[in-house]
Structure formats: C-alpha cells, structure tokens
Short mmCIF file of C-alpha atoms in Angstrom, two decimals:
data_model
loop_
_atom_site.label_atom_id
_atom_site.label_comp_id
_atom_site.label_asym_id
_atom_site.label_seq_id
_atom_site.Cartn_x
_atom_site.Cartn_y
_atom_site.Cartn_z
CA MET A 13 -4.56 -20.19 -4.98
CA ASP A 14 -7.51 -17.91 -5.71
CA SER A 15 -7.24 -15.23 -8.38
CA ILE A 16 -5.36 -12.00 -7.77
CA GLU A 17 -8.66 -10.20 -8.30
CA SER A 18 -10.27 -12.00 -5.37
CA TYR A 19 -7.34 -11.20 -3.08
CA LEU A 20 -7.41 -7.59 -4.23
CA GLN A 21 -11.13 -7.33 -3.56
CA PHE A 22 -10.60 -8.75 -0.08
CA ALA A 23 -7.73 -6.37 0.70
CA SER A 24 -9.59 -3.37 -0.67
CA SER A 25 -12.72 -4.05 1.35
CA THR A 26 -10.60 -4.49 4.46
CA LEU A 27 -8.85 -1.17 3.84
CA ASP A 28 -12.27 0.45 3.46
CA GLU A 29 -12.72 -0.48 7.12
CA THR A 30 -9.29 0.53 8.38
CA GLY A 31 -9.15 3.96 6.76
CA PRO A 32 -11.81 5.44 9.06
CA ILE A 33 -9.94 4.08 12.09
CA GLY A 34 -6.80 6.00 11.18
CA LEU A 35 -8.74 9.15 10.35
CA ARG A 36 -10.61 9.00 13.65
CA TYR A 37 -7.32 9.34 15.54
CA PHE A 38 -5.48 11.57 13.06
CA ARG A 39 -4.74 15.09 14.37
CA GLN A 40 -6.48 14.24 17.65
CA PRO A 41 -4.94 13.95 21.14
CA ILE A 42 -3.49 10.45 21.28
CA ASP A 43 -1.26 8.44 23.57
CA ILE A 44 2.09 7.49 22.07
CA ALA A 45 4.08 4.50 23.30
CA GLN A 46 7.70 3.68 22.51
CA LYS A 47 8.69 0.22 21.31
CA ALA A 48 11.91 -1.59 22.15
CA ASP A 49 13.57 -0.21 19.00
CA ALA A 50 12.62 3.35 20.09
CA SER A 51 10.05 3.74 17.31
CA PRO A 52 6.63 5.13 18.27
CA VAL A 53 3.35 3.22 18.23
CA THR A 54 -0.20 4.46 18.73
CA VAL A 55 -3.59 2.93 19.39
CA ALA A 56 -4.36 3.51 15.70
CA ASP A 57 -1.48 1.22 14.65
CA ILE A 58 -2.69 -1.47 17.02
CA GLU A 59 -6.39 -1.27 16.10
CA ILE A 60 -5.76 -1.25 12.34
CA GLU A 61 -3.47 -4.27 12.41
CA ALA A 62 -5.83 -6.15 14.70
CA LEU A 63 -8.73 -5.62 12.31
CA ILE A 64 -6.73 -6.73 9.26
CA ARG A 65 -5.48 -9.82 11.07
CA ASP A 66 -9.02 -10.68 12.13
CA ARG A 67 -10.32 -10.40 8.55
CA ILE A 68 -7.47 -12.59 7.22
CA ALA A 69 -8.05 -15.23 9.90
CA GLN A 70 -11.76 -15.33 9.05
CA THR A 71 -11.35 -15.45 5.28
CA TYR A 72 -8.02 -17.24 4.72
CA PRO A 73 -7.27 -19.24 7.90
CA SER A 74 -4.45 -21.20 6.24
CA HIS A 75 -2.53 -18.09 5.18
CA GLY A 76 0.42 -16.66 7.08
CA ILE A 77 0.54 -13.16 8.58
CA LEU A 78 3.56 -10.93 9.11
CA GLY A 79 2.75 -7.61 10.74
CA GLU A 80 4.56 -4.84 12.54
CA GLU A 81 2.70 -4.82 15.84
CA GLN A 82 1.98 -8.49 16.61
CA ASP A 83 3.85 -11.78 16.41
CA PRO A 84 4.04 -13.54 13.03
CA VAL A 85 1.62 -16.37 12.29
CA ASN A 86 2.38 -19.34 10.02
CA ILE A 87 4.84 -17.32 7.92
CA SER A 88 6.17 -20.47 6.24
CA ALA A 89 2.82 -20.83 4.45
CA GLU A 90 2.82 -20.61 0.66
CA LEU A 91 0.65 -17.49 0.88
CA CYS A 92 1.43 -14.88 3.51
CA TRP A 93 -0.01 -11.42 4.14
CA VAL A 94 2.28 -8.59 5.20
CA ILE A 95 0.85 -5.63 7.15
CA ASP A 96 2.16 -2.21 8.12
CA PRO A 97 -0.86 -0.61 9.81
CA ILE A 98 0.58 2.91 9.71
CA ASP A 99 3.71 3.44 7.66
CA GLY A 100 4.90 6.84 8.76
CA THR A 101 3.77 6.81 12.39
CA LYS A 102 5.99 9.83 13.08
CA SER A 103 4.21 11.70 10.28
CA PHE A 104 0.85 10.52 11.66
CA ILE A 105 1.49 11.83 15.16
CA SER A 106 2.89 15.07 13.71
CA GLY A 107 -0.31 15.78 11.78
CA MET A 108 1.32 15.22 8.39
CA PRO A 109 -0.98 13.44 5.89
CA LEU A 110 1.65 11.30 4.15
CA TRP A 111 1.09 8.14 6.21
CA GLY A 112 -0.44 5.01 4.81
CA THR A 113 -1.58 1.49 5.52
CA LEU A 114 0.44 -1.08 3.58
CA ILE A 115 -0.65 -4.60 2.64
CA ALA A 116 1.17 -7.19 0.57
CA LEU A 117 0.39 -10.76 -0.40
CA LEU A 118 3.43 -12.99 -0.75
CA LYS A 119 3.61 -16.26 -2.64
CA ASP A 120 6.67 -18.28 -1.63
CA SER A 121 8.19 -15.15 -0.01
CA HIS A 122 7.80 -12.98 -3.14
CA PRO A 123 5.18 -10.18 -3.31
CA VAL A 124 2.44 -10.73 -5.89
CA LEU A 125 0.20 -7.88 -4.72
CA GLY A 126 0.92 -4.61 -2.97
CA ILE A 127 -1.28 -1.76 -1.74
CA ILE A 128 -0.52 1.67 -0.30
CA ASP A 129 -3.67 3.22 1.18
CA VAL A 130 -3.40 6.91 2.08
CA PRO A 131 -6.65 7.77 3.89
CA ALA A 132 -5.86 11.41 4.66
CA LEU A 133 -5.49 12.11 0.92
CA GLY A 134 -8.16 9.70 -0.30
CA GLU A 135 -5.65 7.84 -2.47
CA ARG A 136 -5.07 4.10 -2.91
CA TYR A 137 -2.24 2.63 -4.97
CA VAL A 138 -2.47 -0.98 -6.11
CA GLY A 139 0.29 -2.86 -7.90
CA THR A 140 0.79 -6.36 -9.22
CA PRO A 141 3.93 -7.36 -11.16
CA GLY A 142 3.23 -7.67 -14.87
CA ARG A 143 -0.30 -6.30 -14.50
CA GLY A 144 0.26 -2.60 -13.88
CA THR A 145 -0.26 -0.10 -11.08
CA GLU A 146 -3.34 2.00 -10.43
CA ARG A 147 -4.20 5.00 -8.29
CA ASN A 148 -7.88 5.01 -7.42
CA GLY A 149 -8.56 2.76 -10.41
CA GLU A 150 -6.56 4.74 -12.99
CA SER A 151 -3.30 3.47 -14.48
CA ILE A 152 -0.13 5.33 -13.55
CA ARG A 153 3.45 5.09 -14.85
CA THR A 154 6.88 6.04 -13.63
CA SER A 155 8.85 8.86 -15.25
CA HIS A 156 11.24 8.36 -18.17
CA CYS A 157 14.33 9.50 -16.24
CA THR A 158 17.43 7.49 -17.11
CA GLU A 159 20.34 9.59 -15.79
CA LEU A 160 21.50 10.17 -12.22
CA ARG A 161 22.20 13.84 -12.93
CA ASP A 162 18.59 14.35 -14.06
CA CYS A 163 16.79 12.56 -11.24
CA ASN A 164 15.15 13.83 -8.09
CA MET A 165 16.04 11.48 -5.24
CA PHE A 166 14.21 10.91 -1.97
CA ALA A 167 14.80 9.18 1.36
CA THR A 168 12.57 9.27 4.40
CA SER A 169 15.23 10.39 6.87
CA PRO A 170 19.02 10.53 7.17
CA ASP A 171 18.56 8.95 10.60
CA MET A 172 17.62 5.64 8.97
CA PHE A 173 21.11 5.14 7.53
CA SER A 174 24.20 3.95 9.35
CA ALA A 175 27.18 6.27 9.04
CA THR A 176 28.62 4.21 6.19
CA GLU A 177 25.25 3.88 4.44
CA PHE A 178 24.69 7.62 4.64
CA GLN A 179 28.01 8.26 2.96
CA VAL A 180 26.78 6.16 0.05
CA PHE A 181 23.51 8.10 -0.08
CA GLU A 182 25.34 11.41 0.30
CA SER A 183 27.66 10.65 -2.62
CA LEU A 184 24.79 9.58 -4.85
CA SER A 185 22.27 12.23 -3.92
CA ARG A 186 24.69 15.14 -4.31
CA ARG A 187 25.03 14.13 -7.97
CA ALA A 188 21.27 14.09 -8.53
CA ARG A 189 19.26 17.04 -9.82
CA PHE A 190 18.02 17.53 -6.27
CA ARG A 191 17.29 15.49 -3.17
CA ARG A 192 14.59 15.64 -0.54
CA PHE A 193 13.85 13.92 2.77
CA GLY A 194 10.46 12.83 4.07
CA GLY A 195 7.49 11.11 2.54
CA ASP A 196 7.59 7.61 4.04
CA CYS A 197 5.55 5.29 1.79
CA TYR A 198 4.18 8.24 -0.17
CA SER A 199 7.54 8.82 -1.84
CA TYR A 200 7.21 5.42 -3.52
CA ALA A 201 3.64 6.22 -4.54
CA MET A 202 4.90 9.40 -6.21
CA LEU A 203 7.69 7.42 -7.87
CA ALA A 204 5.05 5.10 -9.34
CA ALA A 205 3.07 8.16 -10.45
CA GLY A 206 6.03 9.68 -12.29
CA LYS A 207 6.73 12.57 -9.91
CA ILE A 208 9.79 11.20 -8.08
CA ASP A 209 12.57 9.44 -9.97
CA ALA A 210 14.41 7.49 -7.27
CA VAL A 211 14.16 6.49 -3.61
CA ILE A 212 17.14 5.05 -1.77
CA GLU A 213 16.76 3.88 1.80
CA ALA A 214 18.17 1.62 4.50
CA GLY A 215 16.93 0.22 7.79
CA LEU A 216 13.58 -0.91 6.42
CA LYS A 217 11.64 -3.95 7.63
CA PRO A 218 9.80 -6.44 5.38
CA TYR A 219 6.46 -4.80 6.12
CA ASP A 220 7.94 -1.47 4.92
CA TYR A 221 9.19 -2.58 1.50
CA LEU A 222 7.29 -5.73 0.45
CA PRO A 223 3.91 -3.99 -0.11
CA ILE A 224 5.68 -1.21 -2.05
CA ALA A 225 7.76 -3.30 -4.49
CA PRO A 226 4.79 -4.45 -6.65
CA ILE A 227 3.56 -0.86 -6.91
CA VAL A 228 6.91 0.39 -8.20
CA THR A 229 7.49 -2.50 -10.59
CA GLY A 230 3.90 -2.56 -11.81
CA ALA A 231 4.26 1.09 -12.84
CA GLY A 232 7.39 0.37 -14.89
CA GLY A 233 10.03 0.98 -12.25
CA VAL A 234 12.63 -1.28 -10.67
CA MET A 235 13.09 -1.95 -6.96
CA THR A 236 15.80 -4.16 -5.48
CA ASP A 237 18.21 -4.32 -2.58
CA TRP A 238 21.55 -2.51 -2.73
CA ASN A 239 23.15 -5.47 -4.49
CA GLY A 240 20.49 -5.73 -7.18
CA ASN A 241 18.69 -8.74 -5.68
CA PRO A 242 14.89 -9.05 -5.74
CA LEU A 243 13.23 -8.08 -2.48
CA THR A 244 11.96 -10.91 -0.30
CA SER A 245 11.06 -11.31 3.36
CA SER A 246 14.73 -12.06 4.11
CA SER A 247 16.22 -8.97 2.40
CA ASP A 248 18.42 -6.70 4.51
CA GLY A 249 16.21 -3.59 4.38
CA ARG A 250 18.38 -1.50 2.06
CA VAL A 251 16.47 -0.64 -1.12
CA ILE A 252 16.94 1.16 -4.42
CA ALA A 253 13.75 2.13 -6.26
CA ALA A 254 14.08 3.82 -9.64
CA ALA A 255 11.76 5.00 -12.38
CA THR A 256 13.46 3.12 -15.24
CA PRO A 257 15.77 0.12 -15.66
CA ALA A 258 18.49 2.44 -16.99
CA LEU A 259 18.34 4.73 -13.95
CA HIS A 260 18.30 1.73 -11.64
CA ARG A 261 21.40 0.29 -13.33
CA ALA A 262 23.22 3.59 -12.94
CA LEU A 263 22.27 3.88 -9.27
CA LEU A 264 23.08 0.24 -8.56
CA GLU A 265 26.50 0.40 -10.18
CA GLU A 266 27.42 3.49 -8.21
CA THR A 267 25.99 2.08 -4.98
CA ILE A 268 28.03 -1.11 -5.27
CA LYS A 269 31.15 0.88 -6.12
CA LEU A 270 30.60 3.30 -3.23
CA GLN A 271 29.95 0.47 -0.76
CA ARG A 272 33.33 -1.02 -1.60
CA THR A 273 34.98 2.39 -1.23
CA GLU A 274 33.29 3.34 2.02
CA ILE A 275 33.77 -0.08 3.63
#
C-alpha cells in the first residue's frame, strides 16, 4: 500500500479535473434521466464518474471501484475506491450550490481517506482518521456540543426515511435546539467545520456515507450506523453523525430506545 499522501495527491488532482465538468453543466439547460430507483441522473454525473474511473484504472489497475453510475469492479480487492460523482443531484439540477463530488479509499472495507469536493463554492474537505480534517488545506474541528437540547440537527430530506424511521428522527429532532432539512453532503462538511452539531439520516448508499465518515471523524466527530457500529460497505444506510462523543452517545441511546418503541 502506498502512503496516504500519494493517494490523496492522486484523488486531489483527479478532482481538479472533475470540478470543471460539473461547473460546465451547472445552472445550464441539461437533460435529466430517471434511474430505476426514481432518482435523477444527468450527463454531469456520468461524465465525472467515467473520468474518475479512467484515472483509477490507469494509475491503480489492481484496485476496486464502487461507484453510483456504473457497475462495481473488483470490490473484493484490499483497496477499493468509492465514487459519488454528484452527491445532491436534485440540488444540482435545481441550481443550488450545495452539491459535491465524493471520493473515498477503503482498505478492507473501511474508509481510510474521504473527500468532499464542492466546486460551486470552491471548497474541498479532506479527512483521514487519526490525521485530522482540512478545508482547502486548513485544519477544521467540530463544535463542542454535548447535549441534545443544545444541538442543531440536520437531515437532507424527510422523504429519505421510512415512516418508522421518520418517527425516530421526529422524536429526536423536536428535542434539539432546532432542526433543518437540506444540504446533502454539505451538511456533513459543516458538521466537520463546527457549524452543524448533528446529522441523522437513512436510506443512504455506501457511496453517500463512506467518503464522509473520515471527514467527520478526522475533525473530532463520531459517525456510525443507528446501532453504533462503524460504517462499512455493508452498513444499512442509516447514519448518526455528531460533533462530540458525548453528543453521539446521547443520540445513539435515544435512537436505539426509540427504534424499540416505534417497532
């Protein structure tokens, strides 16, 4: 395995190429297709993922690739790249700037590097567990919030929860200082930067949460599934991200209790 620095340099240079692709299509007339799961996809999603896959195949031909828009390749490999070409496609096609390209590197199914690239804002978040998180090269940290009643809580959309899952979120979020919807990957970036205290979501895919987890944890936060387990490629897509271990414990305890009640 090469050094994390070499993988980061590779990923960063690749994102330098993909950013202009997304911006070229952003807020322009664009055809929108609908996938089998009813989620939208654009030519920007397809072109960005294709470029990243091509660069990985050229540079690391033995590595696996798991992406949103194409079939997985060699995902049992020790090292596997995870790609979400445009996280927040609905925001992208709506002209909202809070979409991003996500890349993770997994070692034995666990993320060791994560990047959120937000071209419309000129921001790039890089996280590695135990090594810190940076925004455009400057270190950032989560907030010091430890209590549910003091936290601001985000989720991308109530539509992403099942009826039972939303009851859990509803019970938790109504006890928070305030709650907001929207943000996609940018909510997690703001959590890492100390502006948002908690994000609770469901219905995510591995390419949604695996690139984000190292960014949250590298900034001092905690991110797990709804049962407190570390996030891997086989997690169920329900996540709790919190600014501090104490806040995460409080949210996790209540989530587990509420799941038992609601079920």
